[in-house]
Short mmCIF file of C-alpha atoms and ligand atoms in Angstrom, two decimals:
data_model
loop_
_atom_site.label_atom_id
_atom_site.label_comp_id
_atom_site.label_asym_id
_atom_site.label_seq_id
_atom_site.Cartn_x
_atom_site.Cartn_y
_atom_site.Cartn_z
CA MET A 147 122.73 108.87 72.63
CA ILE A 148 121.64 112.50 72.79
CA SER A 149 120.88 113.62 69.24
CA LYS A 150 121.41 117.37 69.53
CA ASP A 151 124.34 119.69 70.14
CA PHE A 152 124.88 120.44 73.79
CA VAL A 153 127.66 121.70 76.03
CA TYR A 154 129.32 119.29 78.47
CA VAL A 155 131.25 120.58 81.50
CA LYS A 156 132.82 118.83 84.47
CA PRO A 157 133.44 121.44 87.19
CA GLU A 158 135.77 120.83 90.13
CA ASN A 159 133.61 122.34 92.84
CA LEU A 160 130.01 122.96 93.89
CA LYS A 161 130.09 126.75 93.58
CA GLU A 162 131.24 126.54 89.96
CA ALA A 163 128.62 123.87 89.11
CA TYR A 164 125.86 125.92 90.74
CA GLU A 165 126.90 129.16 89.01
CA ILE A 166 127.04 127.50 85.58
CA TYR A 167 123.53 126.11 86.15
CA LYS A 168 122.14 129.50 87.16
CA ASP A 169 123.94 131.26 84.31
CA TYR A 170 122.38 128.97 81.69
CA GLU A 171 118.99 129.24 83.36
CA LYS A 172 119.19 133.06 83.27
CA LYS A 173 119.87 132.91 79.52
CA GLY A 174 116.65 130.92 79.03
CA LEU A 175 118.58 127.71 78.29
CA THR A 176 118.06 124.28 79.85
CA PRO A 177 120.81 123.04 82.16
CA PHE A 178 120.91 119.59 83.77
CA TYR A 179 123.17 118.22 86.44
CA TYR A 180 124.62 114.95 85.19
CA SER A 181 125.41 112.12 87.59
CA GLY A 182 125.10 108.57 86.20
CA GLY A 183 123.34 109.93 83.12
CA THR A 184 121.11 106.88 82.64
CA GLU A 185 117.86 108.80 83.03
CA ILE A 186 119.13 111.89 81.19
CA VAL A 187 120.19 109.85 78.16
CA THR A 188 116.97 107.80 78.13
CA PHE A 189 114.74 110.87 78.50
CA SER A 190 116.71 112.79 75.83
CA ARG A 191 116.43 109.89 73.40
CA LYS A 192 112.68 109.78 73.95
CA GLY A 193 112.43 113.55 73.45
CA LEU A 194 111.17 114.11 77.00
CA ILE A 195 113.99 116.52 77.83
CA SER A 196 116.31 118.63 75.68
CA PRO A 197 119.39 119.71 77.66
CA ASP A 198 121.51 122.64 76.43
CA ILE A 199 124.25 121.87 78.91
CA LEU A 200 125.13 118.85 81.04
CA ILE A 201 126.99 119.74 84.23
CA ASP A 202 128.75 116.56 85.28
CA LEU A 203 129.10 116.39 89.08
CA LYS A 204 131.52 113.47 89.17
CA ASN A 205 134.68 115.60 89.64
CA ILE A 206 133.39 117.29 92.76
CA LYS A 207 135.08 115.91 95.85
CA GLU A 208 132.11 116.10 98.24
CA CYS A 209 129.88 114.31 95.72
CA LYS A 210 132.39 111.45 95.37
CA ASP A 211 132.80 110.87 99.11
CA LEU A 212 132.11 107.49 100.67
CA TYR A 213 133.55 107.25 104.18
CA PHE A 214 132.86 107.05 107.91
CA ASP A 215 133.04 110.30 109.83
CA ASN A 216 132.94 109.47 113.57
CA ASP A 217 129.32 108.38 114.05
CA ASN A 218 128.10 108.68 110.47
CA LEU A 219 128.42 107.11 107.05
CA ILE A 220 128.76 109.81 104.38
CA ILE A 221 127.55 108.84 100.92
CA GLY A 222 128.29 111.27 98.10
CA SER A 223 125.56 111.76 95.53
CA THR A 224 127.69 110.51 92.62
CA VAL A 225 128.64 107.26 94.33
CA SER A 226 127.49 104.45 92.05
CA LEU A 227 125.10 101.79 93.27
CA ASN A 228 127.81 99.15 92.82
CA MET A 229 130.28 101.09 94.96
CA LEU A 230 127.72 101.21 97.72
CA VAL A 231 126.67 97.57 97.41
CA ASP A 232 130.26 96.34 97.21
CA SER A 233 131.34 98.38 100.24
CA ASN A 234 128.70 96.44 102.23
CA TYR A 235 128.80 99.10 104.97
CA SER A 236 125.14 98.41 105.53
CA LYS A 237 123.42 95.11 104.82
CA ILE A 238 120.10 96.98 104.73
CA ILE A 239 121.28 99.27 101.94
CA SER A 240 123.21 96.60 100.01
CA LYS A 241 120.31 94.17 100.00
CA SER A 242 117.73 96.76 99.00
CA ILE A 243 119.64 98.19 96.04
CA ARG A 244 121.53 95.23 94.63
CA PHE A 245 118.58 94.10 92.51
CA ILE A 246 118.25 97.44 90.71
CA ALA A 247 118.99 96.85 86.99
CA ASP A 248 122.06 94.71 86.16
CA ARG A 249 125.64 95.01 87.36
CA THR A 250 126.84 96.96 84.30
CA THR A 251 124.04 99.51 84.65
CA ARG A 252 124.63 99.80 88.39
CA ASN A 253 128.18 100.94 87.60
CA LYS A 254 126.54 104.03 86.09
CA ILE A 255 123.44 104.68 88.21
CA THR A 256 124.27 106.88 91.17
CA VAL A 257 122.68 107.30 94.57
CA GLY A 258 121.84 110.99 93.95
CA GLY A 259 120.54 110.42 90.43
CA ASN A 260 118.20 107.66 91.63
CA VAL A 261 116.82 109.77 94.48
CA VAL A 262 116.33 112.96 92.39
CA GLY A 263 115.21 111.16 89.21
CA GLN A 264 111.69 111.25 87.78
CA LEU A 265 110.93 107.54 87.42
CA PRO A 266 108.44 106.17 89.94
CA PHE A 267 110.64 103.40 91.40
CA ARG A 268 113.66 105.13 92.99
CA GLU A 269 114.46 102.15 95.16
CA VAL A 270 117.44 103.83 96.83
CA VAL A 271 114.96 106.06 98.65
CA LEU A 272 113.61 103.16 100.76
CA PRO A 273 116.65 102.59 103.02
CA LEU A 274 117.34 106.34 103.18
CA LEU A 275 113.83 107.00 104.51
CA LEU A 276 113.91 104.17 107.05
CA LEU A 277 117.42 104.94 108.30
CA ASP A 278 116.48 108.62 108.77
CA SER A 279 119.22 109.79 106.44
CA LYS A 280 120.12 113.44 106.37
CA VAL A 281 120.47 115.07 102.96
CA ARG A 282 123.15 117.74 102.48
CA ILE A 283 122.20 120.15 99.71
CA TYR A 284 124.16 122.99 98.10
CA THR A 285 121.91 126.04 97.67
CA SER A 286 122.17 129.79 96.91
CA GLU A 287 122.87 130.21 100.65
CA GLY A 288 125.50 127.48 100.82
CA PHE A 289 125.03 124.08 102.48
CA LYS A 290 121.75 123.05 104.06
CA GLU A 291 120.90 119.79 105.81
CA PHE A 292 117.52 118.14 106.24
CA ASN A 293 116.21 114.80 107.43
CA ILE A 294 115.07 113.14 104.20
CA ASN A 295 111.70 112.41 105.82
CA GLU A 296 111.09 116.18 106.08
CA ILE A 297 111.72 116.88 102.40
CA PHE A 298 110.64 113.72 100.64
CA ASP A 299 107.00 113.66 99.65
CA LYS A 300 106.66 111.63 96.44
CA ASN A 301 109.75 113.54 95.25
CA LEU A 302 112.68 115.19 96.95
CA LYS A 303 111.48 118.76 97.50
CA ILE A 304 114.50 120.81 96.50
CA THR A 305 114.68 124.14 94.68
CA LYS A 306 115.53 123.95 90.97
CA GLY A 307 119.28 124.31 90.60
CA ASP A 308 120.13 123.09 94.10
CA ILE A 309 122.65 120.26 94.19
CA VAL A 310 122.17 117.13 96.29
CA VAL A 311 125.65 116.63 97.68
CA GLN A 312 125.59 113.86 100.28
CA PHE A 313 123.48 111.50 102.34
CA ILE A 314 124.48 111.18 106.00
CA LEU A 315 123.49 108.06 107.90
CA LYS A 316 123.97 107.23 111.57
CA LYS A 317 126.42 104.34 111.94
CA GLU A 318 124.31 102.77 114.70
CA PHE A 319 121.35 102.35 112.30
CA LEU A 320 123.26 100.72 109.43
CA ASN A 321 122.91 97.12 110.52
CA LEU A 322 119.58 96.99 112.31
CA ASP A 323 117.37 93.95 111.82
CA PHE A 324 115.46 94.17 108.54
CA TYR A 325 113.23 92.32 106.11
CA TYR A 326 113.22 93.02 102.39
CA ASP A 327 111.23 91.61 99.49
CA ARG A 328 111.06 92.70 95.85
CA LYS A 329 108.51 91.22 93.47
CA VAL A 330 109.05 91.56 89.73
CA PHE A 331 106.94 90.66 86.72
CA PHE A 332 109.42 89.03 84.42
CA SER A 333 113.10 88.63 85.29
CA ARG A 334 115.17 89.69 88.27
CA VAL A 335 116.47 92.62 86.18
CA ASP A 336 113.16 94.37 85.90
CA TYR A 337 111.48 97.27 87.61
CA PRO A 338 109.68 96.10 90.76
CA ILE A 339 105.92 95.68 90.88
CA VAL A 340 106.14 95.79 94.67
CA SER A 341 109.33 96.39 96.61
CA THR A 342 109.11 96.71 100.39
CA LEU A 343 111.70 97.27 103.08
CA PHE A 344 111.09 96.87 106.82
CA VAL A 345 113.61 97.94 109.44
CA LYS A 346 113.24 97.27 113.15
CA ASN A 347 114.69 99.58 115.75
CA THR A 348 112.45 100.29 118.74
CA SER A 349 109.53 99.75 116.37
CA ILE A 350 109.05 98.36 112.86
CA LYS A 351 109.32 100.87 110.02
CA MET A 352 108.19 100.25 106.44
CA ALA A 353 108.77 101.83 103.02
CA ILE A 354 107.29 100.69 99.72
CA THR A 355 107.92 101.37 96.04
CA GLY A 356 106.88 99.92 92.69
CA ALA A 357 103.32 99.52 93.99
CA PHE A 358 102.51 103.21 93.59
CA ASN A 359 103.71 106.05 91.37
CA PHE A 360 106.25 107.03 94.03
CA PRO A 361 108.19 105.60 96.97
CA LEU A 362 106.27 105.87 100.23
CA ARG A 363 106.90 105.76 103.95
CA ASP A 364 103.58 106.22 105.70
CA LYS A 365 103.65 106.95 109.45
CA GLU A 366 100.01 105.92 109.99
CA SER A 367 100.68 102.50 108.43
CA GLU A 368 103.71 102.14 110.69
CA ASP A 369 101.51 102.91 113.72
CA ILE A 370 99.16 100.09 112.67
CA LEU A 371 102.13 97.80 112.05
CA ASN A 372 103.26 98.26 115.65
CA GLN A 373 99.89 98.03 117.44
CA LYS A 374 100.25 95.35 120.10
CA ASP A 375 96.49 94.74 120.48
CA LEU A 376 96.02 93.69 116.84
CA ASN A 377 96.81 90.23 115.47
CA LEU A 378 98.66 89.65 112.19
CA SER A 379 95.61 89.41 109.94
CA GLU A 380 94.03 92.52 111.50
CA ILE A 381 97.25 94.49 110.90
CA VAL A 382 97.43 93.37 107.26
CA LYS A 383 93.74 94.17 106.69
CA LYS A 384 93.99 97.66 108.19
CA ILE A 385 97.15 98.62 106.32
CA VAL A 386 95.82 97.32 103.00
CA GLU A 387 92.56 99.22 103.52
CA ARG A 388 94.53 102.37 104.18
CA LEU A 389 96.95 102.08 101.26
CA SER A 390 94.79 100.40 98.61
CA PRO A 391 93.66 103.67 96.90
CA LEU A 392 97.32 104.35 96.09
CA PHE A 393 98.09 101.07 94.29
CA LYS A 394 98.47 101.41 90.54
CA SER A 395 97.71 99.23 87.50
CA ASP A 396 100.01 99.16 84.49
CA PHE A 397 101.28 96.74 81.85
CA ARG A 398 103.40 94.97 84.48
CA ALA A 399 100.61 94.18 86.93
CA SER A 400 97.07 95.10 87.91
CA LYS A 401 96.29 96.99 91.09
CA GLU A 402 94.58 93.86 92.52
CA TYR A 403 97.62 91.68 91.83
CA ARG A 404 99.94 94.23 93.43
CA ILE A 405 97.72 94.33 96.53
CA GLU A 406 97.83 90.52 96.82
CA LEU A 407 101.63 90.55 96.55
CA PHE A 408 101.85 93.29 99.15
CA LYS A 409 99.68 91.22 101.52
CA ILE A 410 102.06 88.27 101.13
CA ILE A 411 105.07 90.50 101.85
CA LEU A 412 103.39 92.05 104.89
CA ASN A 413 102.46 88.62 106.29
CA ASP A 414 105.99 87.28 105.76
CA ALA A 415 107.61 90.38 107.26
CA LEU A 416 105.41 90.37 110.35
CA ARG A 417 106.07 86.67 110.93
CA TYR A 418 109.79 87.36 110.51
CA PHE A 419 109.53 89.95 113.31
CA GLY A 420 107.69 87.46 115.54
CA ARG A 421 104.05 88.62 115.16
CA SER A 422 101.27 86.09 114.88
C1 FAD B 242 118.19 99.24 82.35
C2 FAD B 242 117.83 100.04 83.58
C3 FAD B 242 117.12 99.43 84.60
C4 FAD B 242 116.79 100.15 85.76
N1 FAD B 242 116.09 99.53 86.77
C5 FAD B 242 115.79 100.22 87.90
C6 FAD B 242 115.07 99.62 88.97
O1 FAD B 242 114.69 98.45 88.91
N2 FAD B 242 114.83 100.37 90.08
C7 FAD B 242 115.24 101.67 90.20
O2 FAD B 242 115.00 102.31 91.23
N3 FAD B 242 115.94 102.27 89.20
C8 FAD B 242 116.22 101.59 88.07
N4 FAD B 242 116.93 102.18 87.06
C9 FAD B 242 117.48 103.52 87.30
C10 FAD B 242 116.54 104.66 87.01
O3 FAD B 242 115.68 104.30 86.00
C11 FAD B 242 117.31 105.95 86.65
O4 FAD B 242 117.83 105.82 85.35
C12 FAD B 242 118.48 106.22 87.57
O5 FAD B 242 118.09 106.11 88.89
C13 FAD B 242 119.04 107.62 87.36
O6 FAD B 242 120.27 107.70 88.04
P1 FAD B 242 121.52 108.42 87.36
O7 FAD B 242 122.61 108.45 88.36
O8 FAD B 242 121.84 107.81 86.06
O9 FAD B 242 120.92 109.88 87.20
P2 FAD B 242 121.00 111.01 86.03
O10 FAD B 242 120.43 110.47 84.76
O11 FAD B 242 122.41 111.52 85.98
O12 FAD B 242 120.08 112.11 86.66
C14 FAD B 242 118.71 111.90 86.91
C15 FAD B 242 118.06 113.25 87.26
O13 FAD B 242 118.54 113.71 88.53
C16 FAD B 242 119.20 114.97 88.41
N5 FAD B 242 120.35 114.90 89.30
C17 FAD B 242 121.29 113.92 89.30
N6 FAD B 242 122.15 114.10 90.32
C18 FAD B 242 121.76 115.22 90.96
C19 FAD B 242 122.25 115.92 92.11
N7 FAD B 242 123.31 115.49 92.79
N8 FAD B 242 121.61 117.05 92.51
C20 FAD B 242 120.51 117.50 91.83
N9 FAD B 242 120.00 116.88 90.74
C21 FAD B 242 120.61 115.75 90.32
C22 FAD B 242 119.59 115.09 86.94
O14 FAD B 242 119.71 116.44 86.52
C23 FAD B 242 118.41 114.38 86.28
O15 FAD B 242 117.32 115.24 86.20
C24 FAD B 242 117.22 101.50 85.90
C25 FAD B 242 117.92 102.12 84.86
C26 FAD B 242 118.24 101.41 83.71
C27 FAD B 242 119.02 102.09 82.63
#
């Protein structure tokens, strides 16, 4: 529930949505794009945000897209997590997002909302980083496209008011070999204390969330992961040494406990990929 008066609009196209956003901003009011709404409603209830207008993106064709275009899978930003999991176009994506919340909530949470949101977990980001997804964004100059790895550093670096429209993934990457593990404190439907995805193409790639205050893909850790002259325990030791300053403590788990879980995941993943 949002306990204040606000305007709600559901434009049919990106230009209209963008112009409404800018118009409200110019008047000194607070606009928000609305996708699944789960974060917006929670943050409003807690008094963390106070929207004057919600611009619902779910009527915009490009944002609703979920289809194959020659060599790519196009995922619109308002596609719900369940739609993506149920499509099973990519086992890597399905497996790494199907434990987010519960089924009812995943009907609401959207791919774009999870990636742009403020909460630290943003588990949808992991497969997008490792599969080198492109992000199509609607800006004041029209459409722009970036590799997500270029514009994701703790958060997606977009200009206020820009609209995340689609994620574009190469078909050939969708079903690469992968290893995924998600550790939770209490029940399966809980935020992760460590969630790690590994994908193997010519080398092993790794992305982590839950352990830190943001999702992370760290190229230096990946270099260590793939060093042929190191054995399994040396790889684990070096990566943990490198990443340990980033691990957090909170009411779910201490930093030390998270590090131990991460070590277990790293060991299991490396063994899965044949390292000893
Ligand atoms: C019970 C529960 C459990 C959860 N568990 C997990 C979990 O374990 N792991 C996890 O990763 N997540 C989890 N989530 C989801 C997470 O907490 C966020 O609520 C969710 O990701 C937000 O997605 P949304 O589609 O609802 O976004 P919204 O609430 O619609 O939007 C979130 C933010 O993104 C902006 N935005 C949305 N779409 C766009 C766009 N296309 N372009 C530009 N800006 C945009 C909005 O303006 C807003 O600021 C859980 C949520 C709930 C309710």
